[in-house]
Coordinates of C-alpha atoms and ligand atoms in Angstrom, one line a residue:
M8 CA -0.5 0.2 0.1
R9 CA 2.5 2.6 1.2
Q10 CA 5.0 1.8 -1.7
H11 CA 2.2 1.7 -4.7
W12 CA 1.4 5.8 -3.2
C13 CA 5.1 6.2 -3.3
F14 CA 5.5 5.3 -6.9
F15 CA 2.3 7.0 -8.1
F16 CA 3.3 10.1 -6.2
S17 CA 7.1 10.3 -6.9
D18 CA 7.3 13.3 -8.9
E19 CA 5.1 15.5 -6.0
I20 CA 7.1 14.3 -3.2
K21 CA 10.4 14.9 -5.3
S22 CA 9.4 18.5 -5.9
A23 CA 9.4 19.7 -1.9
I24 CA 11.7 16.6 -0.3
T25 CA 14.4 14.6 -1.7
G26 CA 15.7 12.0 -0.5
S27 CA 15.2 8.1 0.1
C28 CA 12.3 7.8 1.9
S29 CA 13.9 5.6 4.7
N30 CA 16.2 8.6 5.5
C31 CA 13.3 9.9 7.1
H32 CA 10.9 7.3 7.5
T33 CA 10.8 4.2 9.7
M34 CA 8.3 1.0 9.1
H35 CA 8.5 -0.2 12.8
N36 CA 11.0 1.9 14.2
S37 CA 13.1 -1.1 14.7
Q38 CA 16.4 -2.6 13.0
N39 CA 18.5 -5.6 14.2
G40 CA 15.9 -5.6 16.8
S41 CA 17.5 -1.3 17.3
P42 CA 15.1 1.8 17.7
M43 CA 15.1 3.4 13.9
N44 CA 14.5 6.8 15.2
F45 CA 17.5 9.7 15.4
D46 CA 17.4 10.0 19.2
N47 CA 17.5 6.3 19.5
S48 CA 13.7 6.3 21.1
D49 CA 11.5 3.7 20.9
V50 CA 8.7 5.8 20.7
P51 CA 7.7 5.3 17.2
N52 CA 6.1 8.7 15.6
Q53 CA 3.0 9.6 13.8
M54 CA 3.1 9.2 9.9
L55 CA 6.4 6.6 10.5
T56 CA 8.8 9.3 10.9
R57 CA 12.3 8.8 12.4
G58 CA 11.7 11.8 15.1
N59 CA 9.0 14.3 16.5
C60 CA 10.1 17.7 15.7
K61 CA 12.2 17.8 18.2
G62 CA 13.8 14.3 16.5
C63 CA 14.4 15.6 13.4
H64 CA 14.5 19.4 14.2
A65 CA 16.6 19.8 17.1
M66 CA 19.7 17.4 17.4
G67 CA 22.1 19.6 19.2
S68 CA 25.0 18.2 17.2
S69 CA 26.9 20.8 15.2
D70 CA 25.3 21.1 12.1
N71 CA 22.5 23.6 11.4
I72 CA 21.1 21.9 8.8
D73 CA 21.0 18.0 9.5
P74 CA 23.5 16.5 6.3
L75 CA 21.2 13.1 6.3
T76 CA 17.6 14.6 6.2
G77 CA 18.2 18.4 4.9
A78 CA 16.1 19.7 8.0
P79 CA 16.9 23.0 9.6
Q80 CA 18.1 22.6 13.2
V81 CA 16.3 25.3 15.6
L82 CA 18.6 23.4 18.5
H83 CA 22.3 23.3 17.7
N84 CA 26.0 23.9 18.4
N85 CA 26.8 26.0 14.7
A86 CA 28.4 29.5 15.4
V87 CA 25.7 30.3 12.5
D88 CA 22.1 30.7 13.9
L89 CA 19.6 30.3 10.9
A90 CA 16.6 32.8 10.8
G91 CA 14.7 32.0 14.4
G92 CA 17.3 32.0 16.2
N93 CA 18.7 29.0 18.3
F94 CA 17.0 27.7 21.0
K95 CA 20.5 26.9 22.8
Y96 CA 20.6 30.2 24.5
L97 CA 17.8 29.2 26.6
N98 CA 20.0 26.6 28.2
S99 CA 22.9 28.7 27.7
L100 CA 21.4 32.5 29.1
G101 CA 18.5 31.9 30.3
D102 CA 14.8 31.7 30.2
N103 CA 14.3 35.2 28.8
R104 CA 16.0 34.5 25.6
G105 CA 13.3 33.3 23.9
H106 CA 10.0 30.9 23.5
N107 CA 10.4 27.9 26.3
V108 CA 8.8 25.6 23.8
V109 CA 8.1 22.5 26.1
E110 CA 9.5 19.7 23.5
L111 CA 13.0 20.7 24.5
G112 CA 12.3 20.9 28.1
N113 CA 13.6 23.6 30.3
P114 CA 10.2 25.6 31.2
E115 CA 9.8 28.8 31.4
G116 CA 10.5 30.2 35.3
A117 CA 9.7 33.8 35.5
L118 CA 6.2 34.0 33.4
T119 CA 2.4 32.6 33.6
G120 CA 1.7 33.2 30.1
P121 CA 1.9 35.0 27.3
P122 CA 2.5 38.6 27.8
G123 CA -0.3 40.6 26.1
H124 CA -3.0 37.8 26.4
H125 CA -6.2 37.5 26.9
N126 CA -8.3 35.8 30.0
P127 CA -9.3 32.8 30.1
D128 CA -5.8 31.3 28.7
N129 CA -5.0 27.9 28.4
I130 CA -1.7 28.4 26.9
G131 CA -0.2 29.3 30.1
V132 CA 3.3 29.2 29.7
N133 CA 3.1 25.9 27.8
V134 CA 4.3 26.9 24.2
S135 CA 4.9 24.2 21.6
C136 CA 6.2 23.7 18.3
S137 CA 3.2 23.1 16.6
G138 CA -0.7 22.1 17.7
L139 CA -3.4 24.0 19.6
K140 CA -0.8 26.0 22.1
G141 CA 1.8 25.9 19.5
C142 CA 2.9 28.0 16.2
H143 CA 3.4 25.7 13.2
G144 CA 0.8 23.5 11.6
T145 CA -2.7 23.7 12.2
R146 CA -3.4 25.0 15.4
K147 CA -6.0 23.2 17.3
T148 CA -6.3 19.8 18.7
G149 CA -5.0 16.5 16.5
V150 CA -2.8 16.4 13.8
V151 CA -1.4 19.0 12.9
F152 CA 0.8 18.4 9.6
K153 CA -0.5 15.4 7.1
G154 CA 1.7 16.0 4.3
A155 CA 2.9 19.8 4.5
H156 CA 6.6 18.9 4.0
H157 CA 5.9 16.6 0.9
K158 CA 3.5 19.3 -0.4
N159 CA 5.9 22.0 1.2
V160 CA 5.9 25.5 -0.9
D161 CA 8.9 27.1 -1.5
G162 CA 9.7 30.6 -1.9
I163 CA 6.8 33.0 -2.2
C164 CA 3.9 32.2 0.0
D165 CA 1.3 34.4 -1.2
V166 CA -1.7 32.0 -1.5
A167 CA -1.1 31.4 2.3
D168 CA -4.7 28.9 2.5
N169 CA -3.2 26.1 4.0
V170 CA -0.3 25.2 6.2
Y171 CA 2.0 24.0 3.5
N172 CA 1.6 27.0 1.3
S173 CA 2.0 29.2 4.6
Y174 CA 5.2 30.7 5.0
R175 CA 7.5 28.5 7.2
F176 CA 4.1 26.4 8.0
L177 CA 2.7 29.3 10.0
Y178 CA -0.6 29.3 9.0
K179 CA -2.1 31.7 6.6
V180 CA 0.8 33.6 7.4
K181 CA 2.7 35.3 3.7
G182 CA 6.0 35.8 2.9
Y183 CA 8.9 34.9 1.1
E184 CA 11.4 32.4 2.0
N185 CA 15.0 32.9 1.0
M186 CA 15.8 30.1 -1.4
G187 CA 19.2 31.1 -2.1
A188 CA 22.4 29.4 -1.2
Y189 CA 21.9 30.8 2.5
K190 CA 18.3 29.2 2.2
W191 CA 17.3 28.7 6.2
Q192 CA 19.4 32.2 7.2
N193 CA 19.2 35.6 7.5
K194 CA 22.9 36.4 6.8
D195 CA 23.2 40.0 4.8
A196 CA 21.2 42.6 3.2
S197 CA 21.1 40.0 -0.2
N198 CA 20.3 37.3 1.5
H199 CA 17.3 36.8 3.7
N200 CA 13.5 36.2 4.3
E201 CA 10.9 38.7 3.0
Y202 CA 8.5 39.4 6.0
F203 CA 4.8 40.6 5.0
G204 CA 3.8 43.2 7.1
A205 CA 0.7 45.5 6.3
N206 CA -0.2 49.4 6.6
T207 CA -2.0 49.4 9.3
P208 CA -2.1 46.6 12.3
M209 CA -5.4 44.5 13.2
T210 CA -8.3 46.2 14.7
F211 CA -10.1 43.9 17.3
S212 CA -14.0 44.8 16.6
G213 CA -15.3 42.0 19.4
N214 CA -15.3 39.5 16.6
C215 CA -13.2 36.5 18.7
N216 CA -13.0 35.0 15.0
N217 CA -10.7 37.2 14.3
C218 CA -8.3 35.3 15.4
H219 CA -10.4 31.5 16.5
S220 CA -11.8 29.3 14.0
D221 CA -12.7 25.8 12.5
Q222 CA -9.2 25.4 11.4
G223 CA -7.7 26.7 14.2
F224 CA -5.8 30.3 15.7
R225 CA -4.8 32.4 12.8
P226 CA -3.8 35.9 12.0
Y227 CA -7.0 37.6 10.0
N228 CA -4.5 39.9 8.5
Q229 CA -2.2 37.5 7.5
T230 CA 1.2 39.5 8.6
I231 CA 3.8 38.0 10.7
S232 CA 3.2 40.6 13.2
G233 CA -0.7 39.8 13.3
F234 CA 0.5 36.0 13.9
C235 CA 2.8 36.9 17.0
S236 CA -0.7 38.7 17.9
T237 CA -2.8 35.1 18.0
C238 CA -0.8 35.2 21.4
H239 CA 0.4 38.5 22.4
G240 CA -3.1 40.7 21.4
A241 CA -2.8 43.6 23.0
F242 CA 1.0 44.5 21.8
H243 CA 0.1 44.3 18.2
L244 CA -3.5 45.2 18.1
I245 CA -6.1 48.9 18.0
G246 CA -7.9 48.3 20.9
W247 CA -8.2 45.2 23.1
M248 CA -10.2 43.2 25.3
D249 CA -11.3 43.9 28.9
G250 CA -10.9 47.8 28.6
D251 CA -7.0 47.2 27.4
P252 CA -6.3 49.6 24.6
G253 CA -3.5 47.8 22.6
I254 CA -1.1 50.2 21.0
G255 CA -3.6 52.9 21.1
D256 CA -7.1 53.9 19.8
N257 CA -5.9 54.2 16.5
S258 CA -3.0 53.8 14.3
A259 CA -1.5 56.5 14.3
S260 CA 0.4 58.6 16.9
P261 CA 0.8 58.7 19.6
F262 CA 0.8 55.6 20.2
M263 CA 0.5 53.3 24.0
R264 CA 2.9 50.4 23.1
H265 CA 5.5 50.3 20.2
P266 CA 3.4 50.0 17.0
T267 CA 3.6 46.8 14.6
D268 CA 2.0 47.3 11.0
V269 CA 2.9 50.7 10.4
V270 CA 4.7 52.0 7.8
L271 CA 8.3 53.9 8.5
G272 CA 7.3 56.5 6.4
T273 CA 8.9 59.9 6.3
G274 CA 10.8 62.3 8.4
E275 CA 13.2 60.3 10.5
Y276 CA 12.8 57.2 9.1
A277 CA 13.2 58.3 5.7
D278 CA 16.8 58.3 6.7
Y279 CA 16.8 54.2 7.6
N280 CA 20.0 52.5 8.4
P281 CA 21.6 56.0 8.3
G282 CA 24.6 55.9 5.5
T283 CA 24.0 52.8 3.4
S284 CA 21.1 54.6 1.3
N285 CA 18.4 52.2 3.0
Q286 CA 20.4 48.9 3.3
Y287 CA 18.1 46.3 4.2
S288 CA 19.3 45.9 7.6
V289 CA 19.2 41.9 9.1
T290 CA 19.7 43.2 12.7
V291 CA 16.7 45.7 12.3
P292 CA 14.3 44.2 9.2
V293 CA 11.4 45.3 7.9
A294 CA 8.3 44.1 6.4
R295 CA 7.1 44.5 2.9
T296 CA 3.6 45.7 2.4
T297 CA 3.1 43.7 -0.7
V298 CA 4.5 40.1 -0.8
Y299 CA 7.8 39.5 -2.5
S300 CA 8.8 37.2 -5.0
G301 CA 12.4 37.5 -4.5
I302 CA 15.1 39.1 -2.3
D303 CA 15.3 42.9 -1.9
N304 CA 18.8 44.3 -0.7
K305 CA 16.9 47.8 0.0
A306 CA 14.3 49.0 2.3
Y307 CA 11.8 51.5 1.4
P308 CA 10.9 53.5 4.4
A309 CA 7.8 55.3 2.6
S310 CA 5.9 51.6 2.2
D311 CA 8.0 49.1 4.5
A312 CA 6.8 48.1 7.6
V313 CA 7.6 47.5 11.7
M314 CA 7.0 44.3 12.7
C315 CA 7.7 42.4 16.1
L316 CA 10.3 40.6 14.0
S317 CA 12.6 44.5 13.6
C318 CA 13.5 43.9 17.5
H319 CA 12.7 40.4 18.3
G320 CA 13.9 36.5 17.1
A321 CA 11.0 34.3 16.7
H322 CA 12.4 31.0 18.4
A323 CA 15.5 32.7 21.1
T324 CA 18.3 34.4 20.7
Q325 CA 21.0 35.4 22.9
Y326 CA 19.7 38.8 24.1
Y327 CA 17.3 39.5 27.0
K328 CA 13.8 39.2 25.8
M329 CA 14.6 37.5 22.4
L330 CA 15.5 41.2 21.1
R331 CA 18.1 41.0 17.9
W332 CA 20.6 43.4 19.8
D333 CA 21.6 44.1 23.8
Y334 CA 18.7 46.7 25.0
K335 CA 20.0 45.8 28.3
S336 CA 23.4 46.9 27.6
L337 CA 24.6 49.6 30.2
T338 CA 26.5 51.2 27.3
L339 CA 23.4 53.5 25.9
S340 CA 24.4 53.8 22.4
T341 CA 24.7 49.8 22.0
A342 CA 21.4 49.7 23.8
L343 CA 20.1 52.3 21.3
S344 CA 21.6 50.4 17.8
G345 CA 18.7 48.6 17.0
C346 CA 16.0 51.5 17.5
N347 CA 18.8 54.0 16.2
V348 CA 18.2 51.9 12.9
C349 CA 14.6 53.7 12.4
H350 CA 14.7 56.7 15.0
T351 CA 18.2 58.0 13.2
S352 CA 17.6 61.4 15.1
K353 CA 17.4 60.2 18.3
N354 CA 21.1 59.4 19.3
Ligands
HEC9 C1 1.4 30.0 20.3 C2 1.4 31.3 21.3 C3 2.6 32.2 20.4 C4 3.3 32.9 19.5 C5 2.6 32.7 18.1 C6 3.9 33.8 20.3 N1 4.1 33.5 21.6 FE1 5.9 34.8 22.6 N2 5.2 33.8 24.0 C7 4.3 32.7 23.9 C8 3.9 32.4 25.8 C9 3.3 31.4 26.2 C10 5.6 33.4 26.2 C11 5.5 33.1 27.5 C12 6.3 31.7 28.0 C13 7.8 31.9 27.5 O1 8.6 32.8 27.7 O2 8.4 30.7 26.9 C14 5.6 33.8 25.2 C15 7.0 34.9 25.4 C16 7.3 35.6 24.7 C17 8.3 36.7 24.7 C18 9.5 37.0 26.2 C19 10.1 35.6 26.3 C20 10.3 35.8 27.6 O3 11.3 34.8 27.9 O4 10.9 36.8 28.8 C21 8.5 37.5 24.0 C22 9.7 38.2 23.6 C23 8.0 36.9 22.9 N3 7.1 35.9 23.1 C24 7.6 37.3 21.3 C25 6.8 36.7 20.2 C26 6.9 36.8 18.9 C27 8.1 38.1 18.1 C28 6.3 36.3 18.0 C29 6.2 36.3 16.8 C30 6.9 35.8 15.9 C31 5.4 35.5 19.1 N4 6.5 36.0 20.2 C32 4.5 34.3 19.2 C33 3.2 32.3 23.4 C34 3.5 32.7 21.7
HEC10 C1 13.3 14.5 4.1 C2 12.4 13.2 4.7 C3 11.6 12.8 4.6 C4 11.7 12.0 3.3 C5 12.9 11.9 3.0 C6 10.6 11.3 2.7 N1 9.4 11.9 3.5 FE1 7.6 11.4 4.2 N2 7.2 12.6 5.4 C7 8.1 13.7 6.4 C8 7.8 14.1 7.4 C9 8.5 15.0 8.0 C10 6.4 13.8 7.1 C11 5.5 13.9 8.1 C12 4.7 15.7 8.4 C13 4.2 15.9 7.5 O1 3.2 15.0 6.7 O2 4.3 17.3 7.1 C14 6.2 12.3 6.3 C15 4.8 12.4 5.8 C16 4.7 11.1 5.3 C17 3.4 10.5 4.5 C18 2.3 11.2 5.2 C19 1.6 12.5 4.9 C20 1.2 12.2 3.4 O3 1.5 13.1 2.5 O4 0.0 12.1 3.0 C21 3.6 9.2 3.6 C22 2.8 9.1 3.0 C23 5.1 9.7 3.0 N3 5.6 10.8 3.9 C24 5.4 9.3 2.6 C25 6.8 9.3 2.0 C26 8.0 8.7 0.8 C27 7.0 7.5 0.1 C28 8.6 9.0 0.8 C29 10.2 8.4 -0.3 C30 9.1 8.8 -1.4 C31 8.9 9.9 1.9 N4 7.5 10.0 2.3 C32 10.3 10.4 1.9 C33 9.4 13.6 6.0 C34 10.2 13.0 4.8
HEC11 C1 11.7 13.0 9.8 C2 11.9 14.6 9.7 C3 10.9 15.3 10.2 C4 10.2 15.6 10.8 C5 9.8 14.6 12.0 C6 9.4 16.9 10.6 N1 10.0 17.8 9.9 FE1 9.7 20.1 9.7 N2 11.4 19.3 7.8 C7 12.1 18.5 7.7 C8 12.7 18.5 7.0 C9 13.5 17.5 6.0 C10 12.8 20.0 6.3 C11 12.8 20.7 5.1 C12 12.3 20.5 3.8 C13 12.5 21.8 2.7 O1 13.4 21.4 2.6 O2 11.5 22.0 2.1 C14 11.3 20.3 7.2 C15 11.2 21.7 6.9 C16 9.9 22.3 8.5 C17 10.0 23.7 8.3 C18 10.0 25.0 6.8 C19 9.3 24.9 6.0 C20 9.5 25.8 4.9 O3 8.5 26.8 5.0 O4 10.4 25.5 4.3 C21 9.3 23.9 9.3 C22 8.8 25.2 9.9 C23 9.1 22.7 9.9 N3 10.0 21.4 9.2 C24 8.5 22.6 11.3 C25 8.4 20.7 11.9 C26 7.4 20.9 13.0 C27 6.7 21.6 13.8 C28 7.5 19.0 13.2 C29 6.6 18.4 14.2 C30 5.4 18.8 14.0 C31 8.1 19.1 11.7 N4 8.6 19.9 11.2 C32 8.7 17.8 12.2 C33 12.1 17.4 8.4 C34 11.2 16.9 9.6
HEC12 C1 -6.1 38.1 18.6 C2 -6.3 37.2 18.8 C3 -7.3 36.6 19.5 C4 -8.8 36.9 19.8 C5 -9.2 37.9 18.8 C6 -9.3 36.3 20.6 N1 -8.7 35.2 20.7 FE1 -9.4 33.9 22.2 N2 -7.5 32.7 22.1 C7 -6.5 33.1 21.5 C8 -5.2 32.6 21.5 C9 -4.0 31.9 20.3 C10 -6.1 31.0 21.8 C11 -5.5 30.1 22.4 C12 -3.9 30.2 23.3 C13 -4.7 30.6 24.8 O1 -5.3 29.8 25.3 O2 -3.7 31.2 25.2 C14 -7.1 31.7 23.0 C15 -8.0 30.9 23.8 C16 -8.7 31.3 24.2 C17 -10.0 30.8 24.7 C18 -9.2 29.2 25.8 C19 -9.8 27.7 25.1 C20 -9.3 28.0 23.8 O3 -10.5 28.2 22.8 O4 -8.5 27.6 23.8 C21 -11.0 31.3 25.3 C22 -11.8 31.0 25.9 C23 -11.1 32.5 24.4 N3 -9.8 32.8 23.8 C24 -12.2 33.4 24.3 C25 -12.0 34.5 23.5 C26 -13.2 35.0 23.0 C27 -14.6 35.3 24.0 C28 -12.5 36.2 22.6 C29 -13.4 37.3 22.2 C30 -14.2 38.4 22.7 C31 -11.1 35.7 21.8 N4 -11.0 34.9 22.6 C32 -10.6 36.8 20.9 C33 -6.8 34.3 20.3 C34 -7.3 35.2 20.3
HEC13 C1 11.7 49.3 12.5 C2 11.6 50.4 12.4 C3 11.7 51.1 14.1 C4 12.6 50.4 14.7 C5 13.8 49.0 14.9 C6 12.1 51.1 16.5 N1 11.2 52.0 16.0 FE1 10.3 52.8 17.5 N2 8.9 53.7 15.9 C7 8.7 53.4 14.8 C8 7.6 53.8 13.8 C9 7.6 53.9 12.3 C10 6.9 54.7 14.6 C11 5.6 55.3 14.7 C12 6.0 56.6 14.2 C13 4.4 57.3 13.4 O1 3.6 56.8 12.8 O2 4.0 58.5 13.8 C14 7.5 54.0 15.9 C15 7.3 54.8 17.2 C16 8.0 54.9 18.3 C17 7.0 55.5 19.8 C18 6.1 56.5 19.6 C19 6.0 57.4 19.0 C20 4.9 58.2 19.1 O3 4.4 59.1 18.5 O4 3.4 57.5 19.7 C21 8.3 55.5 20.1 C22 8.6 56.2 21.7 C23 9.8 54.8 20.1 N3 9.0 54.5 18.6 C24 10.6 54.7 20.0 C25 11.4 53.3 20.2 C26 12.6 52.5 20.6 C27 12.9 52.9 22.0 C28 13.2 52.3 20.2 C29 13.9 50.4 20.1 C30 13.9 49.7 21.5 C31 12.3 52.0 18.8 N4 11.0 52.7 18.7 C32 12.5 50.9 17.7 C33 9.5 52.5 14.0 C34 11.1 51.4 14.8
HEC14 C1 10.8 48.5 18.4 C2 11.1 47.5 18.9 C3 10.0 46.1 19.0 C4 8.9 45.6 18.6 C5 8.6 46.6 17.0 C6 8.7 45.0 19.4 N1 8.6 44.4 20.4 FE1 8.5 43.1 22.2 N2 9.5 43.8 23.0 C7 10.8 45.4 23.0 C8 11.4 45.1 23.9 C9 12.7 46.9 24.0 C10 11.4 44.5 25.2 C11 11.8 44.8 26.7 C12 10.9 45.1 27.5 C13 10.1 46.7 26.9 O1 11.4 48.0 27.1 O2 8.7 46.7 26.8 C14 10.1 44.0 24.5 C15 9.9 42.2 25.1 C16 8.2 41.9 24.7 C17 7.7 41.2 25.6 C18 8.3 40.6 26.4 C19 6.8 41.3 27.6 C20 7.5 41.2 29.3 O3 6.6 40.9 30.0 O4 8.3 40.8 29.4 C21 6.6 40.4 24.4 C22 6.2 39.4 24.8 C23 6.9 40.9 23.4 N3 8.2 42.0 23.4 C24 6.5 40.8 22.0 C25 6.5 41.7 20.9 C26 5.7 41.2 19.9 C27 4.3 40.3 19.7 C28 5.7 42.3 18.9 C29 4.9 42.5 17.6 C30 3.2 42.5 18.1 C31 6.5 43.0 19.6 N4 7.0 42.5 20.8 C32 7.2 44.2 18.8 C33 10.9 46.0 21.6 C34 10.1 45.5 20.5

């Protein structure tokens, strides 16, 4: 049965995933009586894979891309981190470096839930790779990925109506995935992912289905900041529930929390990344308000937007609060070094 399926769909399989089936799958999780799982676990996995998310993506080796499967690593000891950061910093530097994903052990100690979230709250600090309390895949109970890996759309994700064609399997999020030589990295101005943003943040209209749906939680504006806001609503939305104003009552200054999904604009922002003629900065990246189909090494302050990832990583970084630079530094110029990429007249 499996073999037949394999034969029949082999073209489709090859389009996204390459290599022999046995690189990633095991029929019984047993060879000469020993487990076939990468982490030697004798517990078999759904869809007969040789690991769960952690087993394939967080091997803790010195490779940032696993040489056998090609799986990008989110926890590794290579000197080069991938675009999401590296969960290893939670072990080496502490809980406040990022998302303490339950699968990786090392539970969050200081927080009790996602800051900026609404109550009732059933996620607590139990954020996971995927599923009801997770980020990737269908964010509800049950099977979160079925076929997404094989159907994976690489590069432009402008439809984003399914997990497989959403940006990095973040259901409903649009964007462009770096396909170049540094495929999983934000390396420099010419080699990075292109994030999708908007020129106005999500407004909480009182419609709970903005985020809740039968298909699982998702951001209705399909931006990366909207995605973060599904769990950190007050930090992105205009108007929030329970009398919390979110970032304020409208999408213009004065704000009450730092805005995201607003266009940089004119004035001091026109000089984004001073002295470089607006070169795109991978330390302080901006989001595009249209979905790009390739990489652009420039930023366009008149149309590009601030996003959560302008200041934060996604998984974990080496800095306090998962920031992209050392905002806690006692040296003011270091602390503000990221802010100054946009606020060019506030030194
Ligand atoms: C599925 C829900 C969920 C989503 C989506 C989510 N977060 Fe979180 N976030 C949490 C939870 C839970 C915590 C608190 C527990 C922890 O830090 O591990 C948290 C903590 C944080 C922290 C504080 C870290 C610390 O330890 O002090 C930052 C910063 C953060 N999130 C930023 C983001 C950004 C940026 C995004 C979008 C890329 C995002 N979050 C998306 C659930 C989420
Ligand atoms: C590089 C790793 C990798 C290789 C090689 C691979 N798979 Fe998979 N496959 C996965 C992962 C991961 C999943 C589970 C997650 C998902 O479905 O997105 C999966 C799921 C599946 C599923 C269940 C979901 C679906 O698409 O219906 C089938 C069937 C499958 N693989 C068959 C095969 C066959 C047959 C081969 C060889 C031609 C193969 N796979 C090669 C990684 C791989
Ligand atoms: C059998 C190994 C295996 C398992 C299990 C597996 N993955 Fe993957 N995953 C891969 C490989 C290989 C790729 C790279 C595919 C490619 O190059 O397009 C990948 C790619 C991804 C990507 C990037 C997709 C993109 O945008 O290109 C995400 C996100 C991801 N996996 C998340 C997960 C999560 C979450 C789980 C657990 C539910 C999981 N994976 C389970 C092997 C695996
Ligand atoms: C900005 C996105 C967003 C909006 C808007 C939103 N929610 Fe949620 N809500 C979530 C997310 C994500 C979760 C799951 C994670 C968690 O429990 O923290 C959740 C969880 C819940 C839960 C816990 C049970 C469950 O389904 O997981 C309840 C109850 C809830 N929301 C009620 C509401 C109500 C009522 C509204 C409208 C007044 C609303 N929410 C609007 C994002 C949202
Ligand atoms: C990616 C560019 C970018 C970065 C990085 C950035 N900002 Fe902003 N900031 C903006 C934009 C754009 C606005 C909104 C301006 C407007 O619409 O009036 C803003 C608004 C503000 C406001 C509110 C101003 C008002 O009128 O309500 C403050 C305060 C602020 N930023 C401080 C900071 C600090 C501190 C940092 C570093 C931790 C920082 N910003 C980093 C782009 C950025
Ligand atoms: C302009 C830079 C900037 C942007 C944009 C930004 N943040 Fe932050 N964030 C910070 C800084 C700096 C801190 C450290 C604490 C502080 O000063 O508020 C922080 C702290 C946090 C925390 C931890 C709060 C706590 O109680 O420990 C969370 C969660 C968070 N941000 C989520 C987000 C999300 C989600 C977005 C997008 C909707 C976002 N941030 C956008 C700069 C930013």
